[in-house]
CSV table of C-alpha atoms and ligand atoms in Angstrom, one decimal:
chain,number,residue,atom,x,y,z
A,1,MET,CA,-5.6,16.0,-20.2
A,2,PHE,CA,-5.7,12.1,-19.9
A,3,ALA,CA,-3.9,10.7,-16.9
A,4,VAL,CA,-3.7,7.6,-14.8
A,5,SER,CA,-4.1,8.4,-11.0
A,6,ALA,CA,-4.4,6.9,-7.5
A,7,ALA,CA,-7.7,8.1,-6.4
A,8,ARG,CA,-7.7,5.9,-3.1
A,9,THR,CA,-5.4,3.6,-1.5
A,10,ASP,CA,-6.0,0.0,-0.5
A,11,GLU,CA,-3.3,-2.1,1.0
A,12,LYS,CA,-4.7,-5.5,-0.1
A,13,ASP,CA,-6.2,-4.5,-3.5
A,14,PRO,CA,-4.0,-1.8,-4.9
A,15,LEU,CA,-5.8,-1.7,-8.4
A,16,ALA,CA,-9.1,-0.8,-6.7
A,17,GLY,CA,-8.0,2.9,-6.4
A,18,LEU,CA,-6.5,3.2,-9.9
A,19,GLU,CA,-8.4,5.7,-12.0
A,20,ALA,CA,-7.8,6.6,-15.7
A,21,GLY,CA,-9.6,9.7,-17.1
A,22,GLU,CA,-9.4,13.4,-17.4
A,23,ARG,CA,-7.3,15.6,-15.0
A,24,PRO,CA,-6.5,19.2,-14.9
A,25,GLU,CA,-3.6,20.6,-17.0
A,26,PRO,CA,-0.4,20.8,-15.0
A,27,GLU,CA,0.6,24.2,-13.8
A,28,ALA,CA,4.4,25.0,-13.8
A,29,PRO,CA,5.4,27.4,-10.9
A,30,GLU,CA,8.4,29.6,-11.1
A,31,GLY,CA,11.5,27.7,-12.1
A,32,TRP,CA,9.4,24.7,-13.5
A,33,THR,CA,8.4,23.8,-17.0
A,34,THR,CA,6.0,21.4,-18.7
A,35,VAL,CA,7.0,18.3,-20.6
A,36,THR,CA,4.9,16.6,-23.2
A,37,VAL,CA,5.2,12.9,-22.3
A,38,ARG,CA,6.0,10.7,-25.2
A,39,ALA,CA,6.7,7.6,-23.0
A,40,ALA,CA,6.5,6.7,-19.3
A,41,SER,CA,7.3,3.6,-17.5
A,42,LEU,CA,5.8,1.6,-14.5
A,43,ASN,CA,7.7,1.1,-11.3
A,44,HIS,CA,6.8,-0.9,-8.2
A,45,HIS,CA,6.7,2.5,-6.5
A,46,ASP,CA,3.3,3.1,-8.3
A,47,LEU,CA,1.9,0.0,-6.8
A,48,TRP,CA,3.3,1.0,-3.3
A,49,THR,CA,1.4,4.4,-3.8
A,50,LEU,CA,-1.8,2.5,-4.6
A,51,ARG,CA,-1.3,0.5,-1.3
A,52,GLY,CA,-0.9,3.6,0.7
A,53,VAL,CA,2.9,3.4,1.3
A,54,GLY,CA,4.8,6.6,1.0
A,55,ILE,CA,1.9,8.8,0.1
A,56,SER,CA,-0.2,10.9,2.5
A,57,GLN,CA,-4.0,10.8,2.0
A,58,ASP,CA,-4.3,14.5,1.6
A,59,ARG,CA,-2.3,14.3,-1.7
A,60,LEU,CA,-5.0,12.2,-3.3
A,61,PRO,CA,-6.1,12.0,-6.1
A,62,ILE,CA,-2.5,12.2,-7.6
A,63,VAL,CA,-1.2,11.4,-11.0
A,64,LEU,CA,1.0,8.3,-10.7
A,65,GLY,CA,4.3,7.7,-12.5
A,66,CYS,CA,7.9,8.6,-11.8
A,67,ASP,CA,9.5,8.1,-15.2
A,68,ALA,CA,9.1,9.9,-18.4
A,69,ALA,CA,10.8,10.9,-21.7
A,70,GLY,CA,9.3,13.6,-23.8
A,71,VAL,CA,9.7,16.9,-25.3
A,72,ASP,CA,10.1,20.3,-23.4
A,73,GLU,CA,8.4,23.6,-24.2
A,74,ASP,CA,11.3,24.4,-26.6
A,75,GLY,CA,11.0,21.2,-28.6
A,76,ASN,CA,14.0,19.5,-27.1
A,77,GLU,CA,13.9,15.7,-26.4
A,78,VAL,CA,14.4,15.2,-22.8
A,79,VAL,CA,14.4,12.6,-20.0
A,80,VAL,CA,12.8,13.7,-16.7
A,81,HIS,CA,14.9,13.1,-13.4
A,82,ALA,CA,12.2,12.0,-10.8
A,83,VAL,CA,13.8,13.2,-7.7
A,84,ILE,CA,12.5,16.6,-6.6
A,85,GLY,CA,15.0,17.9,-4.1
A,86,ASP,CA,17.6,20.6,-3.6
A,87,PRO,CA,21.1,19.4,-4.0
A,88,ALA,CA,22.4,22.2,-1.7
A,89,ALA,CA,20.1,20.8,1.1
A,90,GLY,CA,21.6,17.4,0.7
A,91,GLY,CA,25.3,18.4,0.7
A,92,GLY,CA,25.5,18.3,-3.1
A,93,ASP,CA,23.1,15.3,-3.5
A,94,GLU,CA,19.5,15.9,-3.9
A,95,THR,CA,18.7,12.3,-2.8
A,96,LEU,CA,20.0,13.3,0.7
A,97,ASP,CA,17.7,16.5,0.9
A,98,PRO,CA,15.5,15.6,3.9
A,99,ARG,CA,12.6,17.2,2.1
A,100,ARG,CA,13.0,15.4,-1.3
A,101,SER,CA,10.2,13.6,-2.9
A,102,LEU,CA,9.7,11.6,-6.1
A,103,LEU,CA,7.3,12.7,-8.8
A,104,SER,CA,3.8,11.2,-7.9
A,105,GLU,CA,4.5,11.6,-4.1
A,106,ARG,CA,3.9,15.3,-3.5
A,107,TYR,CA,3.6,16.6,-7.2
A,108,ASP,CA,1.6,14.9,-10.0
A,109,GLY,CA,3.6,12.2,-11.9
A,110,THR,CA,4.3,11.2,-15.3
A,111,LEU,CA,1.5,8.8,-16.4
A,112,ALA,CA,-0.2,11.7,-18.3
A,113,GLU,CA,-0.1,13.5,-21.5
A,114,ARG,CA,1.9,16.3,-19.8
A,115,VAL,CA,3.9,16.7,-16.6
A,116,ALA,CA,5.3,19.9,-14.8
A,117,VAL,CA,8.8,19.4,-13.4
A,118,PRO,CA,11.6,21.7,-12.1
A,119,ARG,CA,13.7,22.9,-15.1
A,120,ARG,CA,16.9,21.4,-13.5
A,121,ASN,CA,15.3,18.0,-13.7
A,122,LEU,CA,15.5,17.8,-17.5
A,123,VAL,CA,18.3,15.8,-18.9
A,124,PRO,CA,18.8,15.8,-22.7
A,125,LYS,CA,17.8,12.6,-24.3
A,126,PRO,CA,20.5,11.0,-26.6
A,127,ALA,CA,19.2,10.5,-30.1
A,128,ALA,CA,20.4,6.9,-29.9
A,129,LEU,CA,17.8,5.9,-27.3
A,130,SER,CA,14.0,5.8,-28.3
A,131,PHE,CA,11.6,7.6,-26.0
A,132,GLU,CA,10.4,4.2,-24.8
A,133,GLU,CA,14.0,3.1,-23.9
A,134,ALA,CA,14.7,6.5,-22.3
A,135,ALA,CA,11.5,6.4,-20.2
A,136,CYS,CA,12.9,3.2,-18.5
A,137,LEU,CA,15.9,4.9,-17.0
A,138,PRO,CA,15.0,7.5,-14.3
A,139,THR,CA,14.0,5.2,-11.6
A,140,ALA,CA,14.8,1.4,-11.8
A,141,TRP,CA,17.9,1.9,-14.0
A,142,LEU,CA,19.2,4.9,-12.1
A,143,THR,CA,18.8,3.0,-8.8
A,144,ALA,CA,20.7,0.1,-10.3
A,145,TYR,CA,23.4,2.3,-11.6
A,146,ARG,CA,24.0,3.9,-8.3
A,147,MET,CA,23.8,0.5,-6.4
A,148,LEU,CA,26.5,-1.0,-8.7
A,149,PHE,CA,28.8,1.8,-9.7
A,150,ASP,CA,28.7,4.1,-6.7
A,151,LYS,CA,27.6,2.1,-3.5
A,152,ALA,CA,29.0,-1.4,-4.1
A,153,GLY,CA,32.7,-0.4,-4.2
A,154,LEU,CA,33.6,-3.1,-6.7
A,155,GLU,CA,36.3,-3.5,-9.2
A,156,PRO,CA,35.5,-5.0,-12.6
A,157,GLY,CA,35.8,-8.8,-12.5
A,158,ALA,CA,34.0,-8.9,-9.1
A,159,THR,CA,31.2,-11.4,-8.7
A,160,VAL,CA,27.7,-9.8,-7.9
A,161,LEU,CA,24.5,-11.7,-6.9
A,162,VAL,CA,21.2,-10.0,-7.9
A,163,GLN,CA,18.2,-11.2,-5.8
A,164,GLY,CA,15.3,-11.5,-8.3
A,165,ALA,CA,15.6,-12.0,-12.0
A,166,SER,CA,12.7,-10.3,-13.7
A,167,GLY,CA,12.1,-6.9,-12.0
A,168,GLY,CA,12.9,-3.5,-13.4
A,169,VAL,CA,15.8,-3.1,-11.0
A,170,ALA,CA,17.0,-6.6,-11.4
A,171,THR,CA,17.2,-6.6,-15.2
A,172,ALA,CA,18.9,-3.2,-15.0
A,173,LEU,CA,21.5,-4.6,-12.6
A,174,VAL,CA,22.3,-7.6,-14.9
A,175,ALA,CA,22.5,-5.5,-18.0
A,176,LEU,CA,24.6,-2.8,-16.4
A,177,GLY,CA,26.9,-5.2,-14.4
A,178,ARG,CA,27.5,-7.4,-17.5
A,179,ALA,CA,28.6,-4.3,-19.4
A,180,GLY,CA,30.7,-3.0,-16.5
A,181,GLY,CA,32.8,-6.2,-16.4
A,182,TYR,CA,31.3,-7.9,-13.4
A,183,ARG,CA,30.4,-11.6,-13.1
A,184,MET,CA,26.6,-11.4,-12.6
A,185,TRP,CA,24.6,-14.2,-10.8
A,186,VAL,CA,20.9,-14.0,-10.2
A,187,THR,CA,18.2,-15.8,-8.3
A,188,GLY,CA,14.8,-16.1,-9.9
A,189,ARG,CA,11.5,-17.7,-8.8
A,190,SER,CA,10.7,-19.6,-12.0
A,191,GLU,CA,12.6,-21.6,-14.5
A,192,GLU,CA,11.4,-19.3,-17.4
A,193,LYS,CA,12.6,-16.2,-15.6
A,194,ARG,CA,16.0,-17.8,-14.8
A,195,ALA,CA,16.4,-18.6,-18.5
A,196,ARG,CA,15.5,-15.1,-19.5
A,197,ALA,CA,18.0,-13.6,-17.1
A,198,VAL,CA,20.8,-15.7,-18.6
A,199,GLU,CA,19.7,-14.6,-22.2
A,200,LEU,CA,19.9,-11.0,-20.9
A,201,GLY,CA,23.5,-11.5,-19.7
A,202,ALA,CA,23.5,-13.2,-16.4
A,203,ASP,CA,26.4,-15.6,-16.0
A,204,ALA,CA,24.3,-18.0,-13.9
A,205,ALA,CA,20.7,-18.2,-12.4
A,206,PHE,CA,19.9,-20.0,-9.3
A,207,GLU,CA,16.7,-21.0,-7.5
A,208,PRO,CA,15.9,-18.7,-4.5
A,209,GLY,CA,17.9,-19.7,-1.5
A,210,ALA,CA,20.2,-22.0,-3.5
A,211,ARG,CA,23.8,-22.7,-2.3
A,212,LEU,CA,26.1,-20.9,-4.7
A,213,PRO,CA,29.3,-22.4,-6.2
A,214,GLU,CA,31.4,-19.7,-4.2
A,215,ARG,CA,30.7,-16.7,-2.1
A,216,VAL,CA,30.2,-13.4,-3.9
A,217,ASP,CA,31.7,-10.0,-3.5
A,218,ALA,CA,28.4,-8.1,-3.3
A,219,VAL,CA,24.7,-8.7,-3.3
A,220,MET,CA,22.2,-6.3,-4.8
A,221,GLU,CA,19.1,-6.6,-2.6
A,222,THR,CA,15.6,-5.3,-3.5
A,223,VAL,CA,13.5,-8.2,-2.4
A,224,GLY,CA,14.0,-7.9,1.3
A,225,GLN,CA,12.6,-10.3,3.8
A,226,ALA,CA,12.2,-13.3,1.5
A,227,THR,CA,15.9,-13.2,0.4
A,228,TRP,CA,17.8,-11.4,3.2
A,229,ALA,CA,19.1,-14.6,5.0
A,230,HIS,CA,20.4,-16.0,1.7
A,231,SER,CA,22.0,-12.6,0.8
A,232,LEU,CA,23.9,-12.7,4.1
A,233,LYS,CA,25.0,-16.3,3.7
A,234,SER,CA,26.2,-15.7,0.1
A,235,LEU,CA,28.7,-13.0,0.9
A,236,ARG,CA,32.4,-13.6,1.3
A,237,PRO,CA,34.0,-12.2,4.4
A,238,GLY,CA,34.2,-8.4,4.0
A,239,GLY,CA,31.6,-8.5,1.3
A,240,ARG,CA,28.7,-5.8,0.9
A,241,ILE,CA,25.0,-5.9,0.6
A,242,VAL,CA,23.5,-3.0,-1.2
A,243,VAL,CA,19.9,-2.6,-0.4
A,244,SER,CA,17.3,-0.3,-2.2
A,245,GLY,CA,14.1,-2.1,-1.8
A,246,ALA,CA,12.2,-4.6,0.3
A,247,THR,CA,9.2,-5.9,-1.8
A,248,SER,CA,8.6,-8.9,0.3
A,249,GLY,CA,8.9,-7.2,3.7
A,250,SER,CA,11.4,-5.0,5.5
A,251,VAL,CA,12.0,-6.5,8.8
A,252,PRO,CA,14.0,-9.9,8.4
A,253,PRO,CA,16.1,-11.3,11.1
A,254,ALA,CA,19.3,-9.2,11.0
A,255,ASP,CA,21.7,-12.2,11.9
A,256,LEU,CA,24.1,-9.6,13.5
A,257,SER,CA,26.6,-12.2,14.5
A,258,ARG,CA,27.2,-13.1,10.8
A,259,VAL,CA,27.4,-9.3,10.0
A,260,PHE,CA,30.2,-8.6,12.7
A,261,PHE,CA,32.1,-11.9,12.5
A,262,LEU,CA,32.5,-11.8,8.8
A,263,GLN,CA,32.9,-8.0,8.7
A,264,LEU,CA,30.0,-7.5,6.2
A,265,SER,CA,28.8,-4.1,5.2
A,266,VAL,CA,25.1,-3.2,4.6
A,267,VAL,CA,24.7,0.0,2.5
A,268,GLY,CA,21.4,1.6,1.6
A,269,SER,CA,20.9,3.3,-1.7
A,270,THR,CA,18.0,5.3,-3.1
A,271,MET,CA,17.5,6.6,-6.7
A,272,GLY,CA,20.4,8.8,-7.9
A,273,THR,CA,21.4,12.3,-8.7
A,274,ARG,CA,20.6,14.2,-11.9
A,275,ASP,CA,24.2,14.0,-12.8
A,276,GLN,CA,24.2,10.2,-12.3
A,277,LEU,CA,21.2,10.0,-14.7
A,278,ALA,CA,23.1,11.9,-17.2
A,279,ARG,CA,26.1,9.5,-16.9
A,280,LEU,CA,23.7,6.6,-17.2
A,281,LEU,CA,22.4,7.9,-20.5
A,282,THR,CA,25.9,8.3,-21.7
A,283,PHE,CA,26.8,4.8,-20.4
A,284,CYS,CA,23.9,3.4,-22.5
A,285,GLU,CA,25.0,5.4,-25.6
A,286,GLN,CA,28.7,4.2,-25.2
A,287,THR,CA,28.1,0.6,-24.5
A,288,GLY,CA,24.9,0.0,-26.6
A,289,VAL,CA,23.1,-1.5,-23.4
A,290,ARG,CA,19.4,-0.8,-23.6
A,291,PRO,CA,16.6,-1.5,-21.2
A,292,GLU,CA,14.8,-4.8,-21.3
A,293,ILE,CA,11.2,-3.9,-22.2
A,294,ASP,CA,8.5,-6.4,-21.3
A,295,ARG,CA,5.7,-4.6,-23.3
A,296,VAL,CA,4.6,-1.2,-24.5
A,297,LEU,CA,1.0,-0.3,-24.0
A,298,PRO,CA,-1.1,2.7,-24.8
A,299,LEU,CA,-1.7,4.7,-21.6
A,300,VAL,CA,-5.4,4.0,-21.7
A,301,GLU,CA,-4.5,0.4,-21.1
A,302,ALA,CA,-2.4,1.1,-18.0
A,303,ARG,CA,-4.5,-1.2,-15.9
A,304,GLU,CA,-3.2,-4.2,-17.7
A,305,GLY,CA,0.4,-3.2,-16.9
A,306,PHE,CA,-0.4,-2.6,-13.2
A,307,ALA,CA,-2.1,-5.9,-13.0
A,308,ALA,CA,0.9,-7.8,-14.6
A,309,MET,CA,3.3,-6.1,-12.2
A,310,ASP,CA,1.1,-7.0,-9.2
A,311,ARG,CA,1.1,-10.6,-10.3
A,312,GLY,CA,4.9,-10.6,-10.9
A,313,GLU,CA,4.1,-11.7,-14.5
A,314,LEU,CA,6.7,-9.5,-16.3
A,315,PHE,CA,10.3,-9.6,-17.4
A,316,GLY,CA,11.8,-6.0,-17.5
A,317,LYS,CA,10.1,-2.7,-17.9
A,318,ILE,CA,6.4,-2.0,-18.8
A,319,VAL,CA,6.2,1.2,-20.8
A,320,PHE,CA,3.2,3.3,-21.5
A,321,THR,CA,2.6,5.8,-24.4
A,322,PRO,CA,0.0,8.6,-24.1
B,401,NAP,N1,15.1,2.9,-3.1
B,401,NAP,C1,14.9,3.3,-4.4
B,401,NAP,O1,15.2,4.3,-4.8
B,401,NAP,C2,14.1,2.3,-5.2
B,401,NAP,C3,14.1,2.5,-6.6
B,401,NAP,C4,13.5,1.5,-7.5
B,401,NAP,C5,12.9,0.4,-6.8
B,401,NAP,N2,12.9,0.3,-5.5
B,401,NAP,C6,12.2,-0.9,-4.9
B,401,NAP,O2,12.8,-2.0,-5.4
B,401,NAP,C7,11.9,-3.1,-5.4
B,401,NAP,C8,11.9,-3.6,-6.9
B,401,NAP,O3,11.3,-2.6,-7.7
B,401,NAP,P1,11.0,-3.0,-9.3
B,401,NAP,O4,10.4,-1.7,-9.9
B,401,NAP,O5,12.2,-3.5,-9.9
B,401,NAP,O6,9.8,-4.0,-9.0
B,401,NAP,P2,9.3,-5.2,-10.0
B,401,NAP,O7,9.6,-4.8,-11.4
B,401,NAP,O8,8.0,-5.5,-9.6
B,401,NAP,O9,10.3,-6.4,-9.6
B,401,NAP,C9,10.1,-7.2,-8.5
B,401,NAP,C10,11.3,-8.2,-8.3
B,401,NAP,O10,11.1,-8.8,-7.0
B,401,NAP,C11,11.5,-10.1,-7.1
B,401,NAP,N3,11.0,-11.0,-6.0
B,401,NAP,C12,11.7,-12.1,-5.7
B,401,NAP,N4,11.1,-12.6,-4.5
B,401,NAP,C13,9.9,-11.9,-4.4
B,401,NAP,C14,8.9,-12.1,-3.4
B,401,NAP,N5,8.8,-13.0,-2.6
B,401,NAP,N6,7.9,-11.2,-3.5
B,401,NAP,C15,7.9,-10.2,-4.5
B,401,NAP,N7,8.9,-10.0,-5.4
B,401,NAP,C16,9.8,-10.9,-5.4
B,401,NAP,C17,11.1,-10.4,-8.5
B,401,NAP,O11,11.9,-11.6,-8.8
B,401,NAP,P3,11.5,-12.9,-9.7
B,401,NAP,O12,12.2,-12.6,-11.0
B,401,NAP,O13,12.0,-14.0,-9.1
B,401,NAP,O14,9.9,-12.8,-9.8
B,401,NAP,C18,11.5,-9.3,-9.2
B,401,NAP,O15,12.8,-9.3,-9.7
B,401,NAP,C19,10.5,-2.4,-5.0
B,401,NAP,O16,10.2,-2.7,-3.7
B,401,NAP,C20,10.8,-1.0,-5.3
B,401,NAP,O17,9.9,-0.2,-4.4
B,401,NAP,C21,13.4,1.3,-4.7
């Protein structure tokens, strides 16, 4: 079958190890099943893998991709939950299973015509969502859903700052937060991205590091080093940062005196559970919220999508169709 894989890793030139071509058909062990992929989406995770982050060399070559929507062996339309883990080993939450992995870390991923996954990882796709829309949800959107509605501890009407305007997680946060009744503010690195964020539903968009009109109840952080100081400064006393990524680096100065003096909370968040993915699908169905899709490309042209993400030239999700 045709698939897009990481054949090698290169910290500085991630696209050097990207290969598109024939790969063996997936084999589904006991308890697993095979999904025919109708749409898959790109995540920054795929670039991290090509840079050698979070992947061990003995797994290469490995098919990339965490996210897919498709058709199962019985003809049902499904969305694939990307977290491969045992809820029992994580106290009822598979993201806390110490042995968990994401598709494309230990097992072949979704940028392929077919993918093998545990049966429990299939979630029914609502008819109201297209395959392309549904394929955006399992990683970036699920992460945003858990950050906002599980980890942030907010009531509707609260003000939330999202660092970054254009990314998969950032656009999901704005769309979900707006629909959830929060006042959503973003920072974005270009005038164009800030304007797009406002079109998407952000109440205001600011330059990185800008002084805000008032302090916010919570900050959603995926950028890391480049924005961390601003995130801490932007919080009201008792406010909370929810962090799920560190695209620009993960060791900024912690500014501990601000953390304790203003009694701030810093909460980590990773992906979400299968049940949260099912609730996210229902949320989209109920509210009419849909993922912002930057472009849909045939899987054979995947390199173009990877290059756009690497250059930061996107707004929303990049989707591939096999
Ligand atoms: N923990 C988890 O489970 C989880 C799940 C999903 C994602 N993540 C992580 O979250 C991060 C975002 O993922 P994504 O898929 O949304 O990526 P993406 O689509 O490539 O988005 C990148 C985002 O980073 C922002 N950014 C701002 N300053 C930046 C800088 N100096 N360098 C690079 N980027 C900068 C961009 O904002 P502008 O609009 O200003 O360009 C954009 O919003 C990644 O690090 C990813 O690994 C973690």
